[in-house]
Short mmCIF file of C-alpha atoms in Angstrom, two decimals:
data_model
loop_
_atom_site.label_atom_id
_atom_site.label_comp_id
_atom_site.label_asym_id
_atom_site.label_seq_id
_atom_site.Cartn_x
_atom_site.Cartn_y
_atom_site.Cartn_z
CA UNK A 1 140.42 124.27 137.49
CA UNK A 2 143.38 125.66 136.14
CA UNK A 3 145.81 122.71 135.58
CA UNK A 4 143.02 121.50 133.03
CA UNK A 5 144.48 124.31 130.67
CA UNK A 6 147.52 124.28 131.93
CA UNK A 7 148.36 120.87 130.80
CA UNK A 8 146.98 121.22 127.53
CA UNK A 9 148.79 124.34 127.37
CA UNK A 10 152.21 123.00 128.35
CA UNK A 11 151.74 120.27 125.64
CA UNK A 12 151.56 123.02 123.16
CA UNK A 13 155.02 125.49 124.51
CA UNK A 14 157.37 122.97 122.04
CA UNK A 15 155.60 124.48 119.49
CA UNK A 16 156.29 127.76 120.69
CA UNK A 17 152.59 128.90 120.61
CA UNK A 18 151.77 132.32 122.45
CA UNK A 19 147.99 130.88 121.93
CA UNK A 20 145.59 127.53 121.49
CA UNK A 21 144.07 127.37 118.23
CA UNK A 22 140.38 126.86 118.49
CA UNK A 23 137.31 126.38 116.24
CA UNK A 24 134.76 127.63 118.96
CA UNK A 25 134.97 129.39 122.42
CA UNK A 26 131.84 129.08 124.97
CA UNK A 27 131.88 131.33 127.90
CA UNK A 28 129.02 130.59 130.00
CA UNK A 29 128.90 131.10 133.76
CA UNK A 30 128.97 127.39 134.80
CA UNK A 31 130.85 124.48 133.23
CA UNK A 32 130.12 121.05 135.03
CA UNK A 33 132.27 118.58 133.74
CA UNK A 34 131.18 115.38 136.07
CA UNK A 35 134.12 113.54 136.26
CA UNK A 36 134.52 115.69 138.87
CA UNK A 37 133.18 117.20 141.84
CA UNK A 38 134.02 120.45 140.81
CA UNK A 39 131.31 123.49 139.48
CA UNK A 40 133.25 125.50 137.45
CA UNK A 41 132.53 129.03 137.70
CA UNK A 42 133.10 131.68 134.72
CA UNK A 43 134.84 128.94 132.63
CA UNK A 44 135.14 128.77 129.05
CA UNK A 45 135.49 125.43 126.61
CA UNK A 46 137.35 125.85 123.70
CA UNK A 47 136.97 122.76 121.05
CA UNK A 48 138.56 122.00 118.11
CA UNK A 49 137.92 119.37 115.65
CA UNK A 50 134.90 118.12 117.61
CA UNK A 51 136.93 117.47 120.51
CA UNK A 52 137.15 119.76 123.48
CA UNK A 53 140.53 121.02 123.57
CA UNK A 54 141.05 122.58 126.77
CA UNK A 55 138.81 124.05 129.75
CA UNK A 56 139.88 127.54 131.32
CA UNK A 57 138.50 130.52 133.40
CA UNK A 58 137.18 133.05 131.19
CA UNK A 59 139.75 135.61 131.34
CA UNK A 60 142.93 132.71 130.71
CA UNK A 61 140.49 131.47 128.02
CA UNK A 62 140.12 135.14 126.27
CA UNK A 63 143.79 135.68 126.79
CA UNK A 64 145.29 132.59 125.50
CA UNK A 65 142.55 130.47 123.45
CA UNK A 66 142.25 132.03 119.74
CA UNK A 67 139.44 130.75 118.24
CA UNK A 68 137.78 131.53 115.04
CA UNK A 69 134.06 132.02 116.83
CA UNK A 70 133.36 132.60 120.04
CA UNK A 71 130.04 132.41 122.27
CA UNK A 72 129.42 134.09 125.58
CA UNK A 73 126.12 131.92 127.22
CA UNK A 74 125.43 134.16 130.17
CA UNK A 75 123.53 132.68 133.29
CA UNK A 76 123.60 129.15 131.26
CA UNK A 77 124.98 126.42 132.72
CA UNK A 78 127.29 123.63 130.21
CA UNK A 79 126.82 120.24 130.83
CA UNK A 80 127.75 117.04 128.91
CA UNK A 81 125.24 115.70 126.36
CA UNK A 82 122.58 113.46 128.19
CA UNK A 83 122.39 109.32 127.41
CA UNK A 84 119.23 107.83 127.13
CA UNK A 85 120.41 104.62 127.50
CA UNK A 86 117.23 102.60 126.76
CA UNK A 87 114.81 103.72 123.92
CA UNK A 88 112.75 102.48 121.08
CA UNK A 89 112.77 105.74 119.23
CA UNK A 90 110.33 104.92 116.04
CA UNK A 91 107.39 104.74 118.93
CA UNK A 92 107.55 108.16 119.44
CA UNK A 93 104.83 107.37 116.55
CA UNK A 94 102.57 105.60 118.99
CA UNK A 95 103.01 108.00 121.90
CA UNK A 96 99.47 107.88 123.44
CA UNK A 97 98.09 105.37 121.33
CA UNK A 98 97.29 102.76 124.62
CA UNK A 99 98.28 104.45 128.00
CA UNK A 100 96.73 103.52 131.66
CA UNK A 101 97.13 99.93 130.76
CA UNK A 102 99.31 96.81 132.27
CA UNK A 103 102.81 96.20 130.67
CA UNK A 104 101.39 92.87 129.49
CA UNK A 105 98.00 93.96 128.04
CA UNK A 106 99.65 97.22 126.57
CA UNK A 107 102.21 94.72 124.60
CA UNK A 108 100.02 91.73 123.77
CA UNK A 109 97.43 93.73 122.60
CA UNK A 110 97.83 97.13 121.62
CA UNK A 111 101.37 97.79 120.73
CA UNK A 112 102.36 94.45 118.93
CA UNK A 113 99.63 94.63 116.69
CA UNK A 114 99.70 97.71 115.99
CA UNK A 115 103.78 97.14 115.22
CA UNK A 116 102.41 94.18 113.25
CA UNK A 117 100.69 96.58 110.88
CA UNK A 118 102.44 99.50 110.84
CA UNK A 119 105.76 99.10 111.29
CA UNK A 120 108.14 99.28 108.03
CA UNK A 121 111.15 101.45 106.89
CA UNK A 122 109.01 104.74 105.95
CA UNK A 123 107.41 104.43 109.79
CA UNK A 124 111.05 103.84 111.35
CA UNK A 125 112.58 106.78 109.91
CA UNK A 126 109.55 109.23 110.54
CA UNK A 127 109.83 107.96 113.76
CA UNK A 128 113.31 108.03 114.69
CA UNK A 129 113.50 111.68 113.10
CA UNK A 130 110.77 112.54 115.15
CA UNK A 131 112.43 111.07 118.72
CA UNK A 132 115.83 112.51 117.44
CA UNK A 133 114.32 116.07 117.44
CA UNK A 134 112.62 115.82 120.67
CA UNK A 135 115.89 114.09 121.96
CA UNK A 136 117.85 116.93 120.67
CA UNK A 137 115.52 119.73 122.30
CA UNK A 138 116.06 118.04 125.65
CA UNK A 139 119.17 118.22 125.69
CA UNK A 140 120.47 114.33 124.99
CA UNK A 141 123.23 113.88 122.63
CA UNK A 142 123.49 110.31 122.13
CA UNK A 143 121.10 107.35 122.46
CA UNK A 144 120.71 103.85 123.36
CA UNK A 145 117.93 101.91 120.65
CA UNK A 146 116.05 98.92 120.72
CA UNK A 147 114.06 98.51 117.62
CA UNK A 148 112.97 97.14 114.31
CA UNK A 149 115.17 97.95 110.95
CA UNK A 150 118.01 99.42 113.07
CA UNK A 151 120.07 100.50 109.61
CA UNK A 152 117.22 103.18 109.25
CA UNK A 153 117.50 104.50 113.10
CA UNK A 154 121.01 104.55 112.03
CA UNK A 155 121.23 106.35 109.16
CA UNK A 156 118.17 108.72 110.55
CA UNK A 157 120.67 109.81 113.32
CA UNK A 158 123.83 110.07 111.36
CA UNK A 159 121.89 112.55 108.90
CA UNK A 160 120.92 114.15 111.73
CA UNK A 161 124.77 114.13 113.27
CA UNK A 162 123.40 112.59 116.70
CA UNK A 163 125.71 109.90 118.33
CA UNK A 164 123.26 106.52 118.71
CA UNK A 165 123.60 102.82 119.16
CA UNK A 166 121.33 101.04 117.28
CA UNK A 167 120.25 97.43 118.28
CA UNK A 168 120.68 94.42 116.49
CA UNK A 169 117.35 93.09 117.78
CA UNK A 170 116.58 89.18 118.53
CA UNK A 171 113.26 87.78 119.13
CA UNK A 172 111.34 84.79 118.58
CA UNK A 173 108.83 85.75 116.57
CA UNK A 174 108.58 86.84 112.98
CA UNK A 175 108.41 90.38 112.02
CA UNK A 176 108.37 92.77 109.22
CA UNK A 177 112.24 93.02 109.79
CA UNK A 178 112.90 89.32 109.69
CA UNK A 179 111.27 86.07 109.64
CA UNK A 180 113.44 83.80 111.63
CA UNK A 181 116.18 83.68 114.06
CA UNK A 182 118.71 83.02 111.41
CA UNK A 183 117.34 85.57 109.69
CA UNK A 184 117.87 88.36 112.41
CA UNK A 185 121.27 87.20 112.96
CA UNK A 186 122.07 87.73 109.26
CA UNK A 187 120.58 91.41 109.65
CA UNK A 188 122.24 91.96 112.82
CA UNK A 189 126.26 91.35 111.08
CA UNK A 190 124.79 92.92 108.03
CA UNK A 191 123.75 96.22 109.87
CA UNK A 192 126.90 95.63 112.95
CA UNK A 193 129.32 95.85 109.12
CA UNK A 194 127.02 98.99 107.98
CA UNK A 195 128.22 101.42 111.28
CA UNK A 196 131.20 99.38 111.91
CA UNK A 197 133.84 102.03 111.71
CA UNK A 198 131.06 104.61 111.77
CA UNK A 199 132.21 108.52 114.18
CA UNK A 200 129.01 108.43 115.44
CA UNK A 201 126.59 104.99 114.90
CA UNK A 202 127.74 102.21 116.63
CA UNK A 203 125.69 98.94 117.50
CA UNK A 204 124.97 96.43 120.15
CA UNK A 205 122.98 93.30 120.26
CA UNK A 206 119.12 93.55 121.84
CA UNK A 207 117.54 90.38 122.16
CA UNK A 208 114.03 91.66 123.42
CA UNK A 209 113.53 90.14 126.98
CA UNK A 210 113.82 86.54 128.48
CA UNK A 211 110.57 85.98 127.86
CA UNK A 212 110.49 86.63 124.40
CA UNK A 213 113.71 85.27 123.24
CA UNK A 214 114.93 81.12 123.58
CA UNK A 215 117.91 79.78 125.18
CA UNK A 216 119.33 78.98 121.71
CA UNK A 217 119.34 82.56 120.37
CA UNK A 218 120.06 83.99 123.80
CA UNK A 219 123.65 81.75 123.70
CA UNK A 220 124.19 82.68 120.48
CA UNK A 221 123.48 86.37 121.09
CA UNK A 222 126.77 85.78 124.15
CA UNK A 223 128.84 84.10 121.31
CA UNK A 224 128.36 86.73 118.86
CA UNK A 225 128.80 89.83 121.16
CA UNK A 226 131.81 88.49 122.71
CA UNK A 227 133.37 87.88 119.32
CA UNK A 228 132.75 91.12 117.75
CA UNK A 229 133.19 92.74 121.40
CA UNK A 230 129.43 94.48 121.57
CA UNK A 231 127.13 94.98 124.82
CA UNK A 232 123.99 93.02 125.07
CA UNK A 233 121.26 95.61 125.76
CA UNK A 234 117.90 93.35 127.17
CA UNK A 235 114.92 94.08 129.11
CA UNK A 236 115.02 92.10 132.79
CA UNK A 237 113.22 91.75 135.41
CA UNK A 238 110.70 94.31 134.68
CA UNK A 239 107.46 92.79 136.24
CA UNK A 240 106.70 90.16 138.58
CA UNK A 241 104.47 88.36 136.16
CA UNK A 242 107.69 88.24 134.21
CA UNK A 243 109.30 86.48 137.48
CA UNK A 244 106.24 84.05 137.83
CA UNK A 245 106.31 83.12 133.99
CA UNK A 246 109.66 82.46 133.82
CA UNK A 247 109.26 79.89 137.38
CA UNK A 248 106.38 78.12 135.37
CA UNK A 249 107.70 77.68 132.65
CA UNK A 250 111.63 77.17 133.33
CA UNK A 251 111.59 76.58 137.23
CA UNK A 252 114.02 79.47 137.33
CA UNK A 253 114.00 83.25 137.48
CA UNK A 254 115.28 84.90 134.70
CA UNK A 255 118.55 86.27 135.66
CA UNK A 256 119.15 82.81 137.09
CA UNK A 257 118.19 81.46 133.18
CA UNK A 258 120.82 84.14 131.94
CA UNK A 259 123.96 83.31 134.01
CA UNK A 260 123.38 79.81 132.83
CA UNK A 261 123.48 80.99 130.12
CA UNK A 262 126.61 83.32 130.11
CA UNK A 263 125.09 86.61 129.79
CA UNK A 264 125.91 88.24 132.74
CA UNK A 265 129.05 89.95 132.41
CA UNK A 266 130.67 93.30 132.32
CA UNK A 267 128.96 93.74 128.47
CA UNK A 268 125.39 93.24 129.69
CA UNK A 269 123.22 96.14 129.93
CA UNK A 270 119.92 94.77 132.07
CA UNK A 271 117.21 97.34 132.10
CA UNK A 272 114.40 97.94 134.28
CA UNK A 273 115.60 95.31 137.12
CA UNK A 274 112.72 96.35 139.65
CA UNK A 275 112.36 93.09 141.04
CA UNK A 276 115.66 91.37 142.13
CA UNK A 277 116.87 89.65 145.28
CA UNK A 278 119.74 90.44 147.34
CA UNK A 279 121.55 87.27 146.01
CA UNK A 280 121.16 88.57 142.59
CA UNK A 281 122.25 92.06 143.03
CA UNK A 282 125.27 90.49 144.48
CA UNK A 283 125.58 88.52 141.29
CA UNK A 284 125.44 91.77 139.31
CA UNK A 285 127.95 93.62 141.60
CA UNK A 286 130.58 90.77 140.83
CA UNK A 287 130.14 90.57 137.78
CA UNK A 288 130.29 93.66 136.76
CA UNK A 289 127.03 93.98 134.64
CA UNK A 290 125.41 97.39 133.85
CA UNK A 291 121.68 98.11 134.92
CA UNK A 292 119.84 101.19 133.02
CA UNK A 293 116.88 102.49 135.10
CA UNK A 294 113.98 103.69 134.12
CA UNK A 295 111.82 105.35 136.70
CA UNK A 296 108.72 106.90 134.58
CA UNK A 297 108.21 103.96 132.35
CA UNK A 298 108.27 102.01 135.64
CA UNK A 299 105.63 104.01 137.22
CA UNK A 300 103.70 104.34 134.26
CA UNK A 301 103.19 100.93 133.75
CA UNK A 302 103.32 100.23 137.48
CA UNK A 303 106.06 97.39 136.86
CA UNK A 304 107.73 98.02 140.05
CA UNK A 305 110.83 99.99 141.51
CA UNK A 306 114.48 99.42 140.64
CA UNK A 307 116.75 99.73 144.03
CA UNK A 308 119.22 102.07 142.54
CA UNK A 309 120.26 102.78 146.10
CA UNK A 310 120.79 98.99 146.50
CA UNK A 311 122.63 98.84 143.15
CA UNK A 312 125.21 101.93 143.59
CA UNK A 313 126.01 100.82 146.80
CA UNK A 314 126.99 97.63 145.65
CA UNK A 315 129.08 99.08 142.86
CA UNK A 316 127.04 98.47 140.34
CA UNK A 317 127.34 101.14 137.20
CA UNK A 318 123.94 102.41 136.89
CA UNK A 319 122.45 104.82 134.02
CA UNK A 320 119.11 106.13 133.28
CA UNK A 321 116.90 105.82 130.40
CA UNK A 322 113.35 106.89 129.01
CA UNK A 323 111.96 103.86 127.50
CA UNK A 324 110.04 104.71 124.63
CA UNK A 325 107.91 107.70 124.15
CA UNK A 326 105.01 104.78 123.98
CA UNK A 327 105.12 104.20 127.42
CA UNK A 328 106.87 107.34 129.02
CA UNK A 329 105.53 109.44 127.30
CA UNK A 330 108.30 111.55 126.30
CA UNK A 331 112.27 110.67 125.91
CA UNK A 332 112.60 114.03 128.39
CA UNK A 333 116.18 113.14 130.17
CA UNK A 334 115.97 116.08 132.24
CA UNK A 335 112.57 114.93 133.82
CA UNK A 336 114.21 111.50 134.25
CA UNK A 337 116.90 112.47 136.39
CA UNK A 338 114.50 114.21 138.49
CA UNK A 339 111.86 111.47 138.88
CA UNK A 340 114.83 109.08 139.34
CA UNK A 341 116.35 111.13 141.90
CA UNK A 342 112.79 111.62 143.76
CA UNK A 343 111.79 108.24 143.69
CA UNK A 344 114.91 106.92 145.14
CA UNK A 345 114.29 109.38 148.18
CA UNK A 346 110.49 108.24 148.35
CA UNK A 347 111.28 104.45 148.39
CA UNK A 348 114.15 104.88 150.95
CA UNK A 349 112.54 107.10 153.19
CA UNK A 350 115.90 108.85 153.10
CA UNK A 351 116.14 112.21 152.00
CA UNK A 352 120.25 112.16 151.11
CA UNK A 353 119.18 109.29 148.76
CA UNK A 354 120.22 109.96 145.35
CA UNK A 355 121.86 113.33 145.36
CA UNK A 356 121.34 115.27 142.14
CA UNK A 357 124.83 115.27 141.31
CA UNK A 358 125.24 111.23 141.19
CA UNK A 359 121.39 111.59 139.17
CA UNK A 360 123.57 113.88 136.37
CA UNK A 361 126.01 111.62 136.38
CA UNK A 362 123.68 108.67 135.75
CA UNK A 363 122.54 110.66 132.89
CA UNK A 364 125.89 110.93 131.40
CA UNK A 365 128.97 109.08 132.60
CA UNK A 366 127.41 106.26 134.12
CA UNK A 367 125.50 105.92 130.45
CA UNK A 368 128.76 106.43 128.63
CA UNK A 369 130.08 104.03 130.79
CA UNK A 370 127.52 101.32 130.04
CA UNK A 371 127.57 101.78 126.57
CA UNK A 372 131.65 101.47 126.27
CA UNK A 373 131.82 104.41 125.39
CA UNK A 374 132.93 106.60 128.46
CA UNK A 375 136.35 107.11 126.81
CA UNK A 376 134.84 109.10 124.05
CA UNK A 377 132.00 111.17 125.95
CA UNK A 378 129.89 111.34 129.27
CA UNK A 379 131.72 114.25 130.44
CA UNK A 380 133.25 117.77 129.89
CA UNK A 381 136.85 116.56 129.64
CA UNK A 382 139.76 117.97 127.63
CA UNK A 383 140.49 115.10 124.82
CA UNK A 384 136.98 113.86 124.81
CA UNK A 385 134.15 114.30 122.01
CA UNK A 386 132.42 118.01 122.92
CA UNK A 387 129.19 116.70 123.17
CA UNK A 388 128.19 119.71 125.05
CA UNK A 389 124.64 121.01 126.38
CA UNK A 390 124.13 124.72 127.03
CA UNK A 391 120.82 125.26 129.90
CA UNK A 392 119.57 128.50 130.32
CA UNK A 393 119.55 129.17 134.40
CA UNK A 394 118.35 132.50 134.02
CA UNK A 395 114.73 132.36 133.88
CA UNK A 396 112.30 132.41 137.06
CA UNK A 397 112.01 128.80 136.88
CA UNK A 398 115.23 127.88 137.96
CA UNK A 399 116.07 131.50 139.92
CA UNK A 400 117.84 132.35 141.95
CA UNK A 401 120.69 129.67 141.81
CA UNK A 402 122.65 128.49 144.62
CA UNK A 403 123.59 125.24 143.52
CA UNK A 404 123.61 124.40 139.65
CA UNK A 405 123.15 120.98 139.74
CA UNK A 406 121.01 121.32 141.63
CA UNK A 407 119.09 123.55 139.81
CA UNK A 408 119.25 121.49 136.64
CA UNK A 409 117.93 118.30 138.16
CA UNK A 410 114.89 119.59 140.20
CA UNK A 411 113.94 122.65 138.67
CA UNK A 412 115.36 123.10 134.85
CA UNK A 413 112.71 122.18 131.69
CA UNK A 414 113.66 121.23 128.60
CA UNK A 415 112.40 123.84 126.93
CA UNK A 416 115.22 125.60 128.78
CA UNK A 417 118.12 123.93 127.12
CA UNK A 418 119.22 126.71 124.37
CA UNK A 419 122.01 124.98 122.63
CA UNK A 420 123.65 121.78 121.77
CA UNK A 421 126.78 120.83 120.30
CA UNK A 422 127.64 116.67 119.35
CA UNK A 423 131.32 115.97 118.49
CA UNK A 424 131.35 120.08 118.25
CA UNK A 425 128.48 120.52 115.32
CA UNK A 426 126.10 122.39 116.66
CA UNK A 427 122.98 120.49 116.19
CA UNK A 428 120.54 123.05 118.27
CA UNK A 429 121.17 126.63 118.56
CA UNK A 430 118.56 128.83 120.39
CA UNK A 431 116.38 126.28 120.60
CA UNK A 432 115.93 125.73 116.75
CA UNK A 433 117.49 122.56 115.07
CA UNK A 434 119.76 123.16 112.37
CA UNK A 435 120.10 119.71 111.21
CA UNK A 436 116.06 118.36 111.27
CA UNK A 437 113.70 119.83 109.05
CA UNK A 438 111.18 120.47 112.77
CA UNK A 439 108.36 121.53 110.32
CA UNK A 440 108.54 118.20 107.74
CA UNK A 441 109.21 116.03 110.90
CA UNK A 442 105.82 117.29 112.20
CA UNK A 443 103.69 116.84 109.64
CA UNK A 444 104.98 113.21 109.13
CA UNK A 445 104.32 112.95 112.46
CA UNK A 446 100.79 113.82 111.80
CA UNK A 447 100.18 111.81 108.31
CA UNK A 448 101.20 109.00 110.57
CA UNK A 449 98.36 109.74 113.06
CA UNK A 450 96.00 109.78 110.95
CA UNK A 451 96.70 106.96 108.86
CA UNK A 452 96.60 104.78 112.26
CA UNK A 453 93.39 106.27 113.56
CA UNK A 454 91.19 105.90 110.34
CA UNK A 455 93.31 102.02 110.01
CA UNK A 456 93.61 100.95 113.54
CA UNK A 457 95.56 97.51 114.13
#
């Protein structure tokens, strides 16, 4: 642990410092950076100017770090900000509104009509405030979306100082957000110029699914995203009606229809993936493609199982996501990575499947990594944004601990994550937000529920 300060500290002797100069100190008994195997015990993080700035024991931190606040977190546990990387965060607004129902039936006809009537820029930013707060609460600092009027997610989470990548959304149909496919291109470069040089919004194209989106936008989608060097975030392979459709109607499976096409490469982000071939993981391992999982939207909807066993050994990059809080119900990372890492033991009969130290890293680096982002955060690393999660491992829940990680992915709740910091704002402390208005967002939340139950779609 020490040469992490020490080499930050060396960088500094030039300037003949007897200290490091610091904006904020956390003490806390465990620091769990991830790009490493390493639990840190008694560590401290300093940051400055939203970047971590070095990461020491506690008594080379108090000795040598001045900082103008400091924070001792005792029995909590720092961890890098969680990545949900797959969301539609304005459904939080229709969490509950059609559950126990098929993925097919649930779209066709409950949520897209419902989208049909509902959904315009006063209902996007409710609802992204709303997911934002219950993202922050759980711990996730940045987020993956795939929705309608993506400038509003946007500007919802920069208000809010959470990092987010908001989708430039294709589909074939019309919708309240555009009417044609020339017409959601145009919105896409408008909102892509919006964020472009943006510290924490950044975009990437999200044509919806195969299914719902032609060949011609789908090549267009690979043109565009290569030029302006942006992932392609799309749902695949995420029933096996979807599989049969696609062989009835196009005589090929859809991630057969997108390699024709051009789309699987390192900046593809396929999510779900639960029904795949060994022929096509292969395809995926060469290519380089990213896969985002999402085990409790899968279940939910009974879609299938992603082999994320399958996957990692082939050296595929896999992260996690939620899915929306529509079909989840919640946008709880922390009960991902738990689901994600029991599931994978239940469906390989193998109880060293899935450790909980590769699910935390699916939660962060591998999410980072996927979203290109993995050179600004995903980890507790000195240089790197301090997106940084403080989890309270003292209560009964999660006593007494042996093994942090542990800890965190099997036994910690949300509710137990204290305080969060993105690019070193503190966005949570002690559980209360300090940059959403929690008792506003509610009652939108509730305006909006009844307004849909007294005007149902």
């Amino acid at each position: 642990a020490a040469p992490r300060f020490a080499v930050f500290y060396a960088a500094n002797r030039k300037q003949r410092q007897r200290f490091v100069q610091a904006d904020l100190l956390i003490h806390a008994d465990w620091v769990i950076p991830v790009d490493s195997p390493d639990v840190l015990e008694q560590h401290s993080i300093a940051i400055a100017d939203g970047r971590i700035k070095a990461i020491a024991p506690r008594m080379e931190a108090q000795s040598q770090i001045d900082a103008r606040e400091s924070v001792t977190l005792s029995g909590h546990a720092l961890i890098p900000g969680l990545i949900n990387a797959h969301t539609h965060s304005p459904m939080t607004l229709f969490r509950g509104l059609a559950d126990d129902i098929p993925l097919m039936s649930w779209l066709n006809d409950h949520i897209w009509p419902a989208e049909a009537r509902w959904v315009h820029e006063e209902f996007i930013a409710d609802g992204s405030r709303l997911a934002i707060a219950e993202m922050i609460r759980s711990g996730t600092t940045c987020f993956n979306d795939m929705y309608f009027f993506a400038d509003v997610t946007g500007r919802v989470a920069a208000q809010a100082g959470m990092r987010a990548v908001v989708g430039l959304i294709v589909i074939d149909f019309a919708s309240a957000w555009a009417n044609d496919a020339d017409c959601y291109f145009d919105r896409a470069i408008t909102v892509h110029d919006q964020f472009r040089n943006h510290p924490l919004v950044c975009t990437a194209f999200a044509p919806h699914a195969p299914y719902s989106v032609s060949d011609a936008p789908l090549r267009r989608v690979g043109v565009l995203a290569n030029e302006l060097e942006l992932p392609v975030h799309i749902h695949v392979h995420e029933t096996a009606a979807e599989i049969r459709g696609s062989l009835e109607q196009t005589g090929q499976r859809p991630i057969e229809r997108l390699r024709r096409l051009d789309l699987i490469n390192p900046a593809l982000m396929a999510v779900h993936m639960t029904q795949l071939e060994t022929a096509e993981i292969e395809l995926f391992a060469a290519s380089g493609a990213q896969v985002v999982h999402c085990p409790e939207s899968n279940l939910k909807l009974a879609s299938g199982h992603c082999p994320v066993g399958q996957l990692m050994e082939a050296g595929i990059n896999v992260a996690l996501g939620t899915d929306g809080a529509a079909s989840n119900n919640d946008l709880d990372m922390l009960g991902e990575m738990q689901s994600a890492a029991l599931q994978a033991k239940g469906m390989g009969a193998d109880a060293c499947a899935l450790p909980a130290e590769q699910a935390l890293r699916m939660a962060t680096l591998n999410g980072a990594r996927a979203l290109g982002m993995d050179h600004e955060t995903g980890s507790l690393t000195v240089g790197k944004s301090a997106d940084i999660v403080a989890i309270d491992l003292s209560q009964p829940e999660t006593q007494p601990v042996f093994h942090p990680v542990s800890q965190i992915v099997y036994a910690a709740g949300r509710e137990q994550v204290r305080h969060v910091w993105i690019a070193g704002r503190q966005v949570l402390h002690n559980r209360a937000l300090t940059t959403i208005d929690l008792k506003q967002t509610l009652q939108r939340a509730a305006v909006w529920r009844d307004r849909i139950l007294n005007d149902p779609a």
